[in-house]
Amino acid sequence: MSSNEVREEECTNFFKAAYENRYTWESDFSGYEGNCSWTDGTKEIKGTFSLGKDLKATINDIDDEQIHKSISSQLWEVAIHRVRRTFEHTHGQNTFTFGDKNEIGLEIIVGGKNKGDKYRIKNDIVTMVYRHIHGNLIVILTNEVIHTGNGYLSKSYSSQYLDPVSKKNIKEKSFYQDNFIPLFREGPWVLASRSIHQESVEGSFSNKQVFSFSELKSLRSIQ
């Protein structure tokens, strides 16, 4: 094995350790339900929801179509990242090499199927995602995480959509603050609240939204 191959294997194992350190749900995840609410600081809309083991969200008692869709979208977005997939399933057609190192973490440069993507890793945590998705470039920076004892969850992070060629913003930068709690002693950990606000081109904050989920209980316990 050449020195380059050894280095590539070392990089792959380094990235794999961080990938497998993410918190995911067990295969017997049964879904959960509870109350939900949305507010922008001027009005509040409340309802109830359930999220099945198939990760499909059902929102009740909310007539506002946009808010209904937004709450469902937040639940699905969180749930889809809790699905456990092996590293080989997700990244088996990629190669990995080390890049530079800065305060965010050590850079991982992707080759193969997802060539052009990049990550940064620090303390077995993926602190930066730089991915090309559906014709756009998305950059996610994680500032703070929750340690569950069975992997980490991102708590404070930002996301930004860029033009893949010019690298210019195509949407306002979004800042997220998430709070997760375990449904019971051994989990699963689920979203209790999420606040989102955008940063305008001028650098000011606008359009803050807060999603809250309470009185949460496993669907298994009521079957």
Short mmCIF file of C-alpha atoms in Angstrom, two decimals, residues 21-220:
data_model
loop_
_atom_site.label_atom_id
_atom_site.label_comp_id
_atom_site.label_asym_id
_atom_site.label_seq_id
_atom_site.Cartn_x
_atom_site.Cartn_y
_atom_site.Cartn_z
CA ASN A 21 -20.74 9.75 16.32
CA ARG A 22 -23.94 11.46 15.11
CA TYR A 23 -27.04 10.62 17.13
CA THR A 24 -29.52 8.41 15.26
CA TRP A 25 -32.65 6.55 16.29
CA GLU A 26 -32.74 2.82 16.91
CA SER A 27 -34.36 0.63 14.25
CA ASP A 28 -37.37 0.06 16.51
CA PHE A 29 -38.31 3.77 16.59
CA SER A 30 -42.10 3.77 16.88
CA GLY A 31 -42.93 7.45 16.44
CA TYR A 32 -44.30 10.01 18.88
CA GLU A 33 -46.94 12.69 19.30
CA GLY A 34 -47.69 15.84 21.26
CA ASN A 35 -48.63 19.50 21.10
CA CYS A 36 -47.04 21.91 18.65
CA SER A 37 -46.95 25.66 18.24
CA TRP A 38 -45.49 28.32 15.99
CA THR A 39 -44.84 31.98 16.70
CA ASP A 40 -43.13 34.88 14.98
CA GLY A 41 -43.30 37.06 18.08
CA THR A 42 -46.51 38.80 17.07
CA LYS A 43 -48.92 35.86 16.94
CA GLU A 44 -48.97 32.24 18.05
CA ILE A 45 -50.65 29.27 16.40
CA LYS A 46 -51.17 26.00 18.29
CA GLY A 47 -52.12 22.48 17.33
CA THR A 48 -51.21 18.83 17.83
CA PHE A 49 -49.06 16.47 15.80
CA SER A 50 -47.91 12.91 15.42
CA LEU A 51 -44.82 11.56 13.69
CA GLY A 52 -45.08 7.93 12.68
CA LYS A 53 -42.34 5.34 12.45
CA ASP A 54 -42.47 6.02 8.69
CA LEU A 55 -41.33 9.60 9.53
CA LYS A 56 -44.54 11.09 8.12
CA ALA A 57 -45.89 13.97 10.19
CA THR A 58 -49.59 14.62 10.72
CA ILE A 59 -50.53 18.10 11.93
CA ASN A 60 -53.97 18.71 13.44
CA ASP A 61 -56.00 21.80 14.42
CA ILE A 62 -53.94 24.24 12.33
CA ASP A 63 -55.81 25.75 9.38
CA ASP A 64 -53.10 28.12 8.19
CA GLU A 65 -51.65 26.18 5.25
CA GLN A 66 -48.21 27.80 5.38
CA ILE A 67 -47.77 27.24 9.13
CA HIS A 68 -49.12 23.71 8.80
CA LYS A 69 -46.52 22.99 6.12
CA SER A 70 -43.70 24.68 8.08
CA ILE A 71 -44.29 22.62 11.23
CA SER A 72 -44.50 19.41 9.21
CA SER A 73 -41.29 20.37 7.39
CA GLN A 74 -39.34 20.95 10.63
CA LEU A 75 -40.42 17.58 12.02
CA TRP A 76 -39.51 15.76 8.82
CA GLU A 77 -36.17 17.56 8.47
CA VAL A 78 -35.13 16.52 11.98
CA ALA A 79 -36.45 12.97 11.60
CA ILE A 80 -34.71 12.26 8.30
CA HIS A 81 -31.35 13.00 9.94
CA ARG A 82 -32.10 10.50 12.70
CA VAL A 83 -32.32 7.57 10.27
CA ARG A 84 -29.39 5.23 10.82
CA ARG A 85 -27.50 4.43 7.63
CA THR A 86 -24.09 2.81 7.53
CA PHE A 87 -21.10 4.86 6.47
CA GLU A 88 -20.61 2.51 3.54
CA HIS A 89 -24.22 3.03 2.39
CA THR A 90 -23.86 6.83 2.44
CA HIS A 91 -20.23 7.29 1.41
CA GLY A 92 -19.17 3.99 -0.16
CA GLN A 93 -18.65 5.60 -3.57
CA ASN A 94 -16.61 8.51 -2.22
CA THR A 95 -12.94 8.96 -1.41
CA PHE A 96 -11.52 11.27 1.26
CA THR A 97 -8.32 13.25 1.62
CA PHE A 98 -7.13 15.68 4.29
CA GLY A 99 -7.12 19.40 3.55
CA ASP A 100 -6.11 22.30 5.78
CA LYS A 101 -6.88 22.86 9.46
CA ASN A 102 -8.41 25.96 11.06
CA GLU A 103 -10.43 26.91 14.13
CA ILE A 104 -13.52 25.17 12.69
CA GLY A 105 -11.72 21.87 12.26
CA LEU A 106 -9.71 19.63 9.96
CA GLU A 107 -10.88 19.73 6.35
CA ILE A 108 -12.02 16.56 4.58
CA ILE A 109 -12.05 16.83 0.78
CA VAL A 110 -14.43 14.48 -1.01
CA GLY A 111 -13.65 12.71 -4.27
CA GLY A 112 -15.58 10.09 -6.21
CA LYS A 113 -19.35 10.30 -6.56
CA ASN A 114 -19.69 13.51 -4.52
CA LYS A 115 -16.52 15.18 -5.74
CA GLY A 116 -16.46 18.87 -4.81
CA ASP A 117 -18.07 18.39 -1.40
CA LYS A 118 -16.10 19.14 1.77
CA TYR A 119 -16.44 18.68 5.51
CA ARG A 120 -14.60 19.81 8.61
CA ILE A 121 -14.18 17.66 11.70
CA LYS A 122 -13.28 18.64 15.26
CA ASN A 123 -13.40 16.36 18.31
CA ASP A 124 -15.28 13.67 16.35
CA ILE A 125 -17.97 16.22 15.39
CA VAL A 126 -18.81 17.33 11.84
CA THR A 127 -18.48 21.09 12.29
CA MET A 128 -18.86 22.06 8.62
CA VAL A 129 -20.86 20.59 5.75
CA TYR A 130 -20.16 21.96 2.26
CA ARG A 131 -22.39 20.05 -0.15
CA HIS A 132 -23.83 20.38 -3.62
CA ILE A 133 -27.55 19.54 -3.41
CA HIS A 134 -30.13 19.90 -6.20
CA GLY A 135 -28.02 22.40 -8.13
CA ASN A 136 -27.23 24.55 -5.11
CA LEU A 137 -24.29 24.73 -2.75
CA ILE A 138 -25.22 24.57 0.94
CA VAL A 139 -22.83 25.40 3.77
CA ILE A 140 -23.74 24.38 7.33
CA LEU A 141 -21.59 25.45 10.27
CA THR A 142 -22.18 23.86 13.68
CA ASN A 143 -21.27 25.94 16.72
CA GLU A 144 -22.68 23.91 19.62
CA VAL A 145 -23.89 20.34 20.12
CA ILE A 146 -25.79 18.22 22.66
CA HIS A 147 -24.07 15.04 23.83
CA THR A 148 -26.71 12.36 24.35
CA GLY A 149 -24.40 9.57 25.48
CA ASN A 150 -25.19 7.81 22.21
CA GLY A 151 -23.91 10.42 19.79
CA TYR A 152 -24.22 14.16 19.34
CA LEU A 153 -27.00 16.42 18.07
CA SER A 154 -26.43 19.85 16.58
CA LYS A 155 -27.81 22.55 18.87
CA SER A 156 -26.60 25.86 17.42
CA TYR A 157 -25.75 26.13 13.72
CA SER A 158 -26.19 28.16 10.55
CA SER A 159 -27.03 27.27 6.97
CA GLN A 160 -26.42 29.21 3.81
CA TYR A 161 -27.37 28.53 0.18
CA LEU A 162 -24.83 29.69 -2.40
CA ASP A 163 -24.60 29.70 -6.16
CA PRO A 164 -22.23 26.77 -6.90
CA VAL A 165 -20.32 28.77 -9.51
CA SER A 166 -20.18 32.34 -8.20
CA LYS A 167 -20.39 31.30 -4.51
CA LYS A 168 -22.73 34.26 -3.95
CA ASN A 169 -25.70 34.04 -1.57
CA ILE A 170 -28.97 33.02 -3.18
CA LYS A 171 -30.90 33.05 0.11
CA GLU A 172 -30.59 34.85 3.43
CA LYS A 173 -28.34 33.06 5.88
CA SER A 174 -30.38 31.14 8.48
CA PHE A 175 -29.43 30.62 12.12
CA TYR A 176 -30.89 27.72 14.10
CA GLN A 177 -31.13 27.04 17.81
CA ASP A 178 -32.46 23.55 18.60
CA ASN A 179 -33.37 21.92 21.88
CA PHE A 180 -33.77 18.14 22.13
CA ILE A 181 -35.09 15.99 24.96
CA PRO A 182 -35.37 12.22 25.44
CA LEU A 183 -38.91 10.85 25.32
CA PHE A 184 -37.96 8.58 28.21
CA ARG A 185 -34.80 7.57 30.03
CA GLU A 186 -33.13 5.72 27.16
CA GLY A 187 -34.48 7.93 24.41
CA PRO A 188 -35.23 8.48 21.62
CA TRP A 189 -34.16 12.11 21.68
CA VAL A 190 -36.63 14.34 19.83
CA LEU A 191 -37.01 18.01 19.01
CA ALA A 192 -38.55 20.13 21.79
CA SER A 193 -38.02 23.54 20.18
CA ARG A 194 -36.39 25.21 17.21
CA SER A 195 -35.86 28.91 16.63
CA ILE A 196 -34.88 30.16 13.19
CA HIS A 197 -33.93 33.64 12.13
CA GLN A 198 -32.47 35.04 8.94
CA GLU A 199 -29.64 37.47 8.44
CA SER A 200 -30.22 40.00 5.67
CA VAL A 201 -27.56 41.10 3.20
CA GLU A 202 -27.04 44.19 5.37
CA GLY A 203 -26.32 41.96 8.36
CA SER A 204 -29.50 42.65 10.32
CA PHE A 205 -31.73 39.88 11.67
CA SER A 206 -35.29 39.41 10.50
CA ASN A 207 -38.12 36.92 10.21
CA LYS A 208 -37.62 35.02 13.45
CA GLN A 209 -39.77 31.93 13.94
CA VAL A 210 -40.02 29.60 16.93
CA PHE A 211 -41.42 26.07 16.72
CA SER A 212 -42.25 24.32 20.00
CA PHE A 213 -43.20 20.71 20.74
CA SER A 214 -44.51 19.70 24.17
CA GLU A 215 -46.40 16.98 26.07
CA LEU A 216 -44.43 14.50 24.02
CA LYS A 217 -45.04 10.77 24.29
CA SER A 218 -44.12 7.67 22.35
CA LEU A 219 -46.77 6.22 20.07
CA ARG A 220 -45.74 2.80 21.31
#
